[in-house]
PDB file of C-alpha atoms in Angstrom:
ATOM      1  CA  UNK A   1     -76.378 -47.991 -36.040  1.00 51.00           C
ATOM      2  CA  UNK A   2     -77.486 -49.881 -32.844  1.00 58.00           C
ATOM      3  CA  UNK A   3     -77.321 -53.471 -33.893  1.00 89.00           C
ATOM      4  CA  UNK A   4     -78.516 -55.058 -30.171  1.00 94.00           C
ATOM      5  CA  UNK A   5     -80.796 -53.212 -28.333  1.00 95.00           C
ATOM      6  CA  UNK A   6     -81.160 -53.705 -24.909  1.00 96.00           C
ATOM      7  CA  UNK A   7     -83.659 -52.514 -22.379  1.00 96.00           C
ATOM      8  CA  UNK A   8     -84.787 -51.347 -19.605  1.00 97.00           C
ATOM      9  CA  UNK A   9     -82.128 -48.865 -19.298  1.00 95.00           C
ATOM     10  CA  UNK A  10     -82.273 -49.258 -15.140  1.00 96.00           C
ATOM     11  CA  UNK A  11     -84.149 -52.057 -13.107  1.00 97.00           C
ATOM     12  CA  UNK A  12     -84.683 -51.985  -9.315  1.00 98.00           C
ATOM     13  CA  UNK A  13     -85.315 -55.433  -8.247  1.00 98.00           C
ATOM     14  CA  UNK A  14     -86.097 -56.663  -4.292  1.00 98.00           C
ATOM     15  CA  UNK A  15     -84.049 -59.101  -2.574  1.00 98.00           C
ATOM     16  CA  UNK A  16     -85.299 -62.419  -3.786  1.00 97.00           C
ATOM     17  CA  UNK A  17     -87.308 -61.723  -6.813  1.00 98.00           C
ATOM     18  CA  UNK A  18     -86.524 -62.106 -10.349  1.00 98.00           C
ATOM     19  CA  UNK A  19     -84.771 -59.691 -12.759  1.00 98.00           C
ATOM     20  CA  UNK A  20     -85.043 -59.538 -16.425  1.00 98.00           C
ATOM     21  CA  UNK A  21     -83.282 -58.188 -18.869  1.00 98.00           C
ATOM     22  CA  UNK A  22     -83.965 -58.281 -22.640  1.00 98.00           C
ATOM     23  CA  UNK A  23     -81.855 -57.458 -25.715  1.00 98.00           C
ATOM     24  CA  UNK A  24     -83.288 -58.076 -29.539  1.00 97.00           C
ATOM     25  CA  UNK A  25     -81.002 -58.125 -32.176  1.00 96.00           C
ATOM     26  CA  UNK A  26     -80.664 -56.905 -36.190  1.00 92.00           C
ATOM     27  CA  UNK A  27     -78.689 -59.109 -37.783  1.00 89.00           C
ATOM     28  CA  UNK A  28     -79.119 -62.606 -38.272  1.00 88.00           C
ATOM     29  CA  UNK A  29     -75.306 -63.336 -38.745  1.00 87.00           C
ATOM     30  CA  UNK A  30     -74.760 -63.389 -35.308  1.00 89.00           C
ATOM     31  CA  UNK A  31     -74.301 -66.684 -33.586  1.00 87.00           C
ATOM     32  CA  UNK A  32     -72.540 -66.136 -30.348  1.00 90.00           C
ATOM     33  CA  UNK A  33     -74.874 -63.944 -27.513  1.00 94.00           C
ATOM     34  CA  UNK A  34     -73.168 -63.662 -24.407  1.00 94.00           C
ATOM     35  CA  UNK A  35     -74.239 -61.297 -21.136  1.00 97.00           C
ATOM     36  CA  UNK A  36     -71.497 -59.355 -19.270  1.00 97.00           C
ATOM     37  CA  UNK A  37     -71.151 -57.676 -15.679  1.00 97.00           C
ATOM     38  CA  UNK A  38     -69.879 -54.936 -14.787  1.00 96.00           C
ATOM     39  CA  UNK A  39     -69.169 -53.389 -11.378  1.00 95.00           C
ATOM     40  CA  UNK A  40     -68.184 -49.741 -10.772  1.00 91.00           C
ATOM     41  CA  UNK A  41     -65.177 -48.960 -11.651  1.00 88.00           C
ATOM     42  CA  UNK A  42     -64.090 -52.277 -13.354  1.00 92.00           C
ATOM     43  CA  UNK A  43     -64.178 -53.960 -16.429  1.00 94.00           C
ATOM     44  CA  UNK A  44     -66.632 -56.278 -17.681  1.00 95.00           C
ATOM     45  CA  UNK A  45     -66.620 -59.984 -17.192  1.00 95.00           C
ATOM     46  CA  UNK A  46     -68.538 -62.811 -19.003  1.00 94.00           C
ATOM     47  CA  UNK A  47     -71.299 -63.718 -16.829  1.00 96.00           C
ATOM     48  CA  UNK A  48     -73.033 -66.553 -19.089  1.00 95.00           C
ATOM     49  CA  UNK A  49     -73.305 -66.930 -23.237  1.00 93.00           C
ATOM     50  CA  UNK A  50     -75.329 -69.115 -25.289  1.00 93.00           C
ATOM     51  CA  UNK A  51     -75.673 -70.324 -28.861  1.00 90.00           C
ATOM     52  CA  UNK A  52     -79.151 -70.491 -30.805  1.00 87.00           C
ATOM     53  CA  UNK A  53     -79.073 -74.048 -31.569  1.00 88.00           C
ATOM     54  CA  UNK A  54     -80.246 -74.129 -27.822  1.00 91.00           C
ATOM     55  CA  UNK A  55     -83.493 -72.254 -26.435  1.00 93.00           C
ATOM     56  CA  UNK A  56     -81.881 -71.906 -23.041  1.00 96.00           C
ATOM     57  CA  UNK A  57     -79.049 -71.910 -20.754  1.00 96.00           C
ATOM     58  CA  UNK A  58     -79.224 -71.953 -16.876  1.00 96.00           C
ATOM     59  CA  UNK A  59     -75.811 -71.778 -14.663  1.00 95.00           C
ATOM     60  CA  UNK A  60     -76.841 -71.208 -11.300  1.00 96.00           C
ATOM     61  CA  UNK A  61     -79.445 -68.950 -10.594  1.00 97.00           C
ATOM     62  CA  UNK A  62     -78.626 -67.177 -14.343  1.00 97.00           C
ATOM     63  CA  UNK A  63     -80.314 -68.268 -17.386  1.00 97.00           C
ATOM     64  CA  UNK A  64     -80.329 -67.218 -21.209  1.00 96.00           C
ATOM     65  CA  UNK A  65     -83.737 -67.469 -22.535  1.00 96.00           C
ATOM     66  CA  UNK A  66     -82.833 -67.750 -26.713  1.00 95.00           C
ATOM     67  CA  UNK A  67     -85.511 -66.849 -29.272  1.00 94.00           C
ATOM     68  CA  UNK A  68     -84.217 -67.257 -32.643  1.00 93.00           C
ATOM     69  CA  UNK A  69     -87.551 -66.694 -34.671  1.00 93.00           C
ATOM     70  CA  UNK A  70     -88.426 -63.018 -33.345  1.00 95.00           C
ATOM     71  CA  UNK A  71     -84.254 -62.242 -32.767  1.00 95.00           C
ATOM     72  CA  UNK A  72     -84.775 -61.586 -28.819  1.00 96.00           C
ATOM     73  CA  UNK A  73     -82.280 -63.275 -25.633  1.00 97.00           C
ATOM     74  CA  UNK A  74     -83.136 -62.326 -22.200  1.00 98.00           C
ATOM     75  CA  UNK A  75     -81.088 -62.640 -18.945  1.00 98.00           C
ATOM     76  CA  UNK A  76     -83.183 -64.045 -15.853  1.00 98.00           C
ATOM     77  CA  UNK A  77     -81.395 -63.995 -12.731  1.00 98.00           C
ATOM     78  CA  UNK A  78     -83.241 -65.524  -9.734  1.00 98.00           C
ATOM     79  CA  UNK A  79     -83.491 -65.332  -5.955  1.00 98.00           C
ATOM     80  CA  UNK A  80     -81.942 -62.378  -7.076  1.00 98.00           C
ATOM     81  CA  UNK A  81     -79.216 -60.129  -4.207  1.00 98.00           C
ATOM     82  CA  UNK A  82     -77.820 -57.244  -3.443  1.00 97.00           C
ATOM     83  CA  UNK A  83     -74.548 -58.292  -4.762  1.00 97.00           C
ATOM     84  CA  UNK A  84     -75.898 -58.833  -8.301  1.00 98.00           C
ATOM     85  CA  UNK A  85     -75.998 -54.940  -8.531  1.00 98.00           C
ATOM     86  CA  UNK A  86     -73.994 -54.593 -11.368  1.00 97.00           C
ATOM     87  CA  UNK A  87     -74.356 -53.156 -15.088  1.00 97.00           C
ATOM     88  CA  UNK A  88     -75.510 -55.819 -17.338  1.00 98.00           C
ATOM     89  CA  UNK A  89     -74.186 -55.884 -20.897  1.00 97.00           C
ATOM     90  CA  UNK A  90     -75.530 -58.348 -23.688  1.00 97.00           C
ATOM     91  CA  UNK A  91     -73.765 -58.148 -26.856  1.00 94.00           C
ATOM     92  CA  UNK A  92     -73.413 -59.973 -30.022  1.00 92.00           C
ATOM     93  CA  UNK A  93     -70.834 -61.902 -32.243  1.00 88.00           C
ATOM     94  CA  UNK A  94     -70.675 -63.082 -36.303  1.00 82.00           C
ATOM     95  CA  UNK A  95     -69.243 -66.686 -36.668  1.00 72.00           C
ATOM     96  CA  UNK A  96     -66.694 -65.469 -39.108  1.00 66.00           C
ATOM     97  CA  UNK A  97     -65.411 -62.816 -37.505  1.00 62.00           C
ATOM     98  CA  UNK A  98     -61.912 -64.377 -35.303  1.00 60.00           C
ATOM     99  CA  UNK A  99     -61.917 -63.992 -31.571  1.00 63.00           C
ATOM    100  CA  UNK A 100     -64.020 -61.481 -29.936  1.00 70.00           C
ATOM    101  CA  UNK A 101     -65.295 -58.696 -31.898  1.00 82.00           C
ATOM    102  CA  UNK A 102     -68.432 -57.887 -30.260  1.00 89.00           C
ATOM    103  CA  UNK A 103     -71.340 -55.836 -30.344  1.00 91.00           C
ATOM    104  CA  UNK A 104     -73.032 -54.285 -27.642  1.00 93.00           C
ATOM    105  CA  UNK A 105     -76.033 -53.230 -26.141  1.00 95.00           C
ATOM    106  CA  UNK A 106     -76.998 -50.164 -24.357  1.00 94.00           C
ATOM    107  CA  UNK A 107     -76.499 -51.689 -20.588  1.00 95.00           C
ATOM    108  CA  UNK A 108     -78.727 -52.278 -17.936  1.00 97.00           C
ATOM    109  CA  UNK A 109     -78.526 -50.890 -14.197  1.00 96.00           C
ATOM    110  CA  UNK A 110     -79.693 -53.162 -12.058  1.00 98.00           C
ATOM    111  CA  UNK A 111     -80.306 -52.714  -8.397  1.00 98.00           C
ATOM    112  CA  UNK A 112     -81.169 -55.127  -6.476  1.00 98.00           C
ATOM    113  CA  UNK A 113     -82.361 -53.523  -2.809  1.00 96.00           C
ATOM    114  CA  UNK A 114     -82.240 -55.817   0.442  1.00 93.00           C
TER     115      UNK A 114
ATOM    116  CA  UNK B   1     -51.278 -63.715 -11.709  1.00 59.00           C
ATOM    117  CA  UNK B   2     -52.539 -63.260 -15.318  1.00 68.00           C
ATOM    118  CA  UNK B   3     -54.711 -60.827 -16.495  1.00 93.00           C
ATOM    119  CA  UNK B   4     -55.153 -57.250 -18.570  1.00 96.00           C
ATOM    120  CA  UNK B   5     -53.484 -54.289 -16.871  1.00 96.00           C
ATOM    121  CA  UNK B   6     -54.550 -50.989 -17.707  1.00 97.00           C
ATOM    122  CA  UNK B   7     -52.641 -47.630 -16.764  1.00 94.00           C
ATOM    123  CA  UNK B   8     -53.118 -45.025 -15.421  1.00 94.00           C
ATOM    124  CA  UNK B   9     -56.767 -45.906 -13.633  1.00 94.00           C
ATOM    125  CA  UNK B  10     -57.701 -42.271 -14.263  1.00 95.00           C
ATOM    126  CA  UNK B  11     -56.294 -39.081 -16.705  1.00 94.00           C
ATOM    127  CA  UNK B  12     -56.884 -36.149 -17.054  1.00 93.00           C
ATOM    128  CA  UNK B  13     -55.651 -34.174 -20.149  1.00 91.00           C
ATOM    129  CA  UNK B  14     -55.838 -30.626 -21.494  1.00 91.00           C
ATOM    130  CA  UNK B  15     -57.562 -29.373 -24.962  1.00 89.00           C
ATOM    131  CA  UNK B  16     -55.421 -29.930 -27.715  1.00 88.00           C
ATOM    132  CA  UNK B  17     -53.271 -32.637 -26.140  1.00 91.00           C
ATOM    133  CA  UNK B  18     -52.178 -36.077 -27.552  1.00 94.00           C
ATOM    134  CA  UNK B  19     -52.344 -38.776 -24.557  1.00 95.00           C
ATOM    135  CA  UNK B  20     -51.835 -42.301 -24.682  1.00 96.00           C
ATOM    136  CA  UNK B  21     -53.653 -45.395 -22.690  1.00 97.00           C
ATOM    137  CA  UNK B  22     -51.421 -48.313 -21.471  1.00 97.00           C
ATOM    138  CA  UNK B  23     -52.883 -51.576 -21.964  1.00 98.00           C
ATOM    139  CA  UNK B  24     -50.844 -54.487 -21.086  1.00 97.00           C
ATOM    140  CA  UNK B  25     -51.813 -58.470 -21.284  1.00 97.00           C
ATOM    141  CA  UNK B  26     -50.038 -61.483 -20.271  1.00 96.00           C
ATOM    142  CA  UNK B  27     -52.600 -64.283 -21.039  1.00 94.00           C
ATOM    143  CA  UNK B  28     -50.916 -65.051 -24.489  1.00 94.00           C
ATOM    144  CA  UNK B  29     -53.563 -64.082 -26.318  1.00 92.00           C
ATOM    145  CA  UNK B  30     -53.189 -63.057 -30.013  1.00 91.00           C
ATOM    146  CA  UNK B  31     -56.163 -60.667 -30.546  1.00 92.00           C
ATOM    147  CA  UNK B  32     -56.403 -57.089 -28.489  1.00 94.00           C
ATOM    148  CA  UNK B  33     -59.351 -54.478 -28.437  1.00 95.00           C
ATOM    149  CA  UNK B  34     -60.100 -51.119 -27.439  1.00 97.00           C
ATOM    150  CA  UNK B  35     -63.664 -49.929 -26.477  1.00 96.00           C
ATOM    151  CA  UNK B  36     -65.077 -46.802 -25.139  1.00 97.00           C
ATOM    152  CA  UNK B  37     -67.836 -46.853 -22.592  1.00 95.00           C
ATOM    153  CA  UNK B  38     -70.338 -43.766 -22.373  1.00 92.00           C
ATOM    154  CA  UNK B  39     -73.382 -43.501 -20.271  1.00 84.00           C
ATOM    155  CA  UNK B  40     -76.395 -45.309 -21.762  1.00 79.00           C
ATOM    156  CA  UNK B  41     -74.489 -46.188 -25.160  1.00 82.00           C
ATOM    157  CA  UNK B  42     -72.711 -49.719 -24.068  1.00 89.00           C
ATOM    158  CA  UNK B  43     -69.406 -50.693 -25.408  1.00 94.00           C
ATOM    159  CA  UNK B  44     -67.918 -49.691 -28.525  1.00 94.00           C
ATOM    160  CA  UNK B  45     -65.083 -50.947 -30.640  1.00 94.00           C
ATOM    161  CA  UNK B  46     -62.224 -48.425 -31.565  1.00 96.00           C
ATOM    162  CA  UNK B  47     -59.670 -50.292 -32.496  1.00 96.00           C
ATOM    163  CA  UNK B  48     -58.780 -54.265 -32.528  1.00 93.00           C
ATOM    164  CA  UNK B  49     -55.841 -56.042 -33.740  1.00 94.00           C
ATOM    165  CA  UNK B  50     -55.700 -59.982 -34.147  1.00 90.00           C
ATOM    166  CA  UNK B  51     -51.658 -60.691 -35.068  1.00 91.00           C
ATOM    167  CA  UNK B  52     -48.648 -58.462 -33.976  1.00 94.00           C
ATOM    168  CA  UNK B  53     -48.109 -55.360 -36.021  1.00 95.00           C
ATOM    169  CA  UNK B  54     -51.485 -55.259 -37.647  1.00 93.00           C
ATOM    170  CA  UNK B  55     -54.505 -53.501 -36.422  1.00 94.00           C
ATOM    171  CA  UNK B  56     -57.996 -52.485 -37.504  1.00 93.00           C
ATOM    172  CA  UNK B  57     -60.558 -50.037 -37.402  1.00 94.00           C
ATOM    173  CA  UNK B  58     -63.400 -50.493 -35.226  1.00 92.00           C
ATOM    174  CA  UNK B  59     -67.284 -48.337 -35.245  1.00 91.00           C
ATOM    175  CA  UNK B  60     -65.938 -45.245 -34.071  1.00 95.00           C
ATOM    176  CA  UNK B  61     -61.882 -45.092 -35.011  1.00 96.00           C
ATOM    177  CA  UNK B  62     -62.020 -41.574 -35.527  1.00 96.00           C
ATOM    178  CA  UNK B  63     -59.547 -39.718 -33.849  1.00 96.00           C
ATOM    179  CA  UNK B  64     -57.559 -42.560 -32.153  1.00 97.00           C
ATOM    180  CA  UNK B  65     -53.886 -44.510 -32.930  1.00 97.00           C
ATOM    181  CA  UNK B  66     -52.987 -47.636 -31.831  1.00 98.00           C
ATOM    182  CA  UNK B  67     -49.947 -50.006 -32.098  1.00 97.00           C
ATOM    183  CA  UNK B  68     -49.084 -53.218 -31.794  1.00 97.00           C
ATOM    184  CA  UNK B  69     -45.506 -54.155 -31.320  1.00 97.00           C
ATOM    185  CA  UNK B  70     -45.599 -56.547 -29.115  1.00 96.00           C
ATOM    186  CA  UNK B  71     -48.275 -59.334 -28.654  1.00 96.00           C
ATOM    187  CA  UNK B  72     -48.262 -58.235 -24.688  1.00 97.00           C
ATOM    188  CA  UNK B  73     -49.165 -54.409 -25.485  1.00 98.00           C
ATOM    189  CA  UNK B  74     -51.507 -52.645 -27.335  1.00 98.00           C
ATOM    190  CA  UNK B  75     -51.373 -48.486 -26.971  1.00 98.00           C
ATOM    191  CA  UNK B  76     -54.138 -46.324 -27.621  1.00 98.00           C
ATOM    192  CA  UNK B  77     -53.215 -42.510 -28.136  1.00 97.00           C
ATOM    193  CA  UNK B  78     -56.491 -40.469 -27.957  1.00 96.00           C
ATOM    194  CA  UNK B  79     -55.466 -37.715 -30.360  1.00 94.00           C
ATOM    195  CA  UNK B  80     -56.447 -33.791 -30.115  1.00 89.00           C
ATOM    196  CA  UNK B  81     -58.771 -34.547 -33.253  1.00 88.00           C
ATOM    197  CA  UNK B  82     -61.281 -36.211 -31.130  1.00 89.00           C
ATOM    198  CA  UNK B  83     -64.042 -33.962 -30.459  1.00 88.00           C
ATOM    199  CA  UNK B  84     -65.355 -35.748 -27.224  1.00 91.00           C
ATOM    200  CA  UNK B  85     -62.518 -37.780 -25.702  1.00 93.00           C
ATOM    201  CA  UNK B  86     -63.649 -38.042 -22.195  1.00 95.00           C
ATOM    202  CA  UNK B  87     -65.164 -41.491 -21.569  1.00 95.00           C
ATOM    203  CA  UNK B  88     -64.252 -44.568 -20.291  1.00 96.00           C
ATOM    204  CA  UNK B  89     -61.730 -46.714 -22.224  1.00 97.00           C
ATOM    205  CA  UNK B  90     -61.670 -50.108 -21.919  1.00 97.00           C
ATOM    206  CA  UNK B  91     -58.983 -52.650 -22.965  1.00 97.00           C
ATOM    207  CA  UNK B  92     -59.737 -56.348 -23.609  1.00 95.00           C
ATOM    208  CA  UNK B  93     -57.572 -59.444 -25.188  1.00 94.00           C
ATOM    209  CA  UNK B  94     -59.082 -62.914 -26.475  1.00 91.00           C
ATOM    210  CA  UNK B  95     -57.701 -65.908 -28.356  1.00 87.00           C
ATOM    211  CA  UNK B  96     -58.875 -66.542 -31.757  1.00 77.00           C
ATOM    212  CA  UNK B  97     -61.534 -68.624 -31.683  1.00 65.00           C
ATOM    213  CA  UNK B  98     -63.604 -68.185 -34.652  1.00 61.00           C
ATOM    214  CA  UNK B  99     -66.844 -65.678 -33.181  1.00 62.00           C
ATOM    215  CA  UNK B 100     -67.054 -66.951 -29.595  1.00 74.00           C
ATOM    216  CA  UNK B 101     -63.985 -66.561 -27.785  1.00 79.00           C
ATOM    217  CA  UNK B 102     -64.329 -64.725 -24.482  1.00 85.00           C
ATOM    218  CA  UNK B 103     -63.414 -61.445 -24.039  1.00 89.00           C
ATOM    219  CA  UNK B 104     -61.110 -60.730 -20.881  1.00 92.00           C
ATOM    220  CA  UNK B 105     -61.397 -56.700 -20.004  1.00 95.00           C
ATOM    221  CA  UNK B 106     -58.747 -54.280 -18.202  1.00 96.00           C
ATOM    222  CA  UNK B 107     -60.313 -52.387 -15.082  1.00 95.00           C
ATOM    223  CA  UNK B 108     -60.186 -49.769 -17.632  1.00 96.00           C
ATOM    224  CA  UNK B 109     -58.980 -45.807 -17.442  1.00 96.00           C
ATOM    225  CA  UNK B 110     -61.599 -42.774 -17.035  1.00 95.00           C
ATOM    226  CA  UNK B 111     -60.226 -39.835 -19.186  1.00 95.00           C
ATOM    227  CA  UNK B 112     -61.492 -36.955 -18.553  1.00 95.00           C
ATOM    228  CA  UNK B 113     -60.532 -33.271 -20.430  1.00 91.00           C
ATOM    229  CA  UNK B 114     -60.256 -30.180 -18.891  1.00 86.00           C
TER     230      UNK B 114
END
């Protein structure tokens, strides 16, 4: 049972323009929705998370767009560069579950070409 | 230099074998996990333990063993009753934050059988 969905499965992005990435969710228990990267060969790291008691999050040229009502978060990354090719995870978390149990989507492959 | 440290980087193991992933952490952090990574599926949760010598099953514990005897280790053995062991295995720690800690990952180890 996929939980977080997460789409498109691969995304080929020039230098400079935006990527987006969207993942909808099932259950409405979850209150943490963070994005990881991942580059070849290496393990994940937390790129950017946000909360739904906000609508968006920007650090740098990554936000979190947050839609609580229809259960979808999307990933924008702007001015976007070759070395943002990566796999991009979102992923899920309930509030009463202790540290970091998470659930995740599919992945996204993004290329960005210069 | 803290971190998760993951051994061996890649395995190989024959049919019918027991093998065991190292997965070693020395950021002091109570609660361990073990995902596996397949093509187009994301991350999912085998095992996860929050307190030394106690563990629990994750979506798809079938097949694996872990331990936890120490708060710095946490051992997966990928037994001979899993019917599709090669993947990606990824180890990650966190504190305990209720829902929203971070989750630190391993540069992981690719099984593969043979």
């Amino acid at each position: 049972q996929q939980q977080v969905k997460q789409s498109p499965q691969s995304l080929i992005v020039q230098k400079g323009g935006i990527s987006i990435i969207n993942c909808a969710y099932e259950n409405t228990a979850f209150d943490y929705f963070p994005w990881y990267q991942q580059f070849p060969g290496k393990g994940p790291a937390l790129l950017i998370a946000i909360r739904p008691d906000v609508s968006e999050k920007k650090e740098g040229r990554f936000t979190i767009s947050f839609n609580k009502s229809a259960k979808q978060f999307s990933l924008h990354i702007m001015d976007s560069q070759p070395g943002d090719s990566a796999t991009y995870f979102c992923a899920a978390s309930r509030p009463e579950t202790s540290g970091s149990r998470l659930t995740f989507g599919e992945g996204t492959q993004l290329t960005v070409n210069p | 230099d803290g971190g998760i440290t993951q051994s061996p980087k890649y395995l190989f193991r024959k049919e019918g074998q027991n093998v065991t992933l190292s997965c070693e952490q020395n950021l002091n952090h109570d609660a361990m996990y073990w995902y596996r990574q397949d093509p187009g599926q994301g991350l999912r949760l085998i095992y996860y333990s929050q307190i030394v010598n106690d563990f629990q099953k994750g979506d798809i514990a079938e097949g694996y063993s872990v331990s936890r005897e120490k708060k710095e280790s946490f051992p997966l053995t990928v037994t001979s009753a899993q019917k599709n062991p090669t993947a990606f295995y990824l180890c990650a720690s966190s504190i305990l934050a209720a829902g929203n800690a971070e989750a630190f990952f391993g540069q992981g180890t690719r099984l593969t059988v043979v």
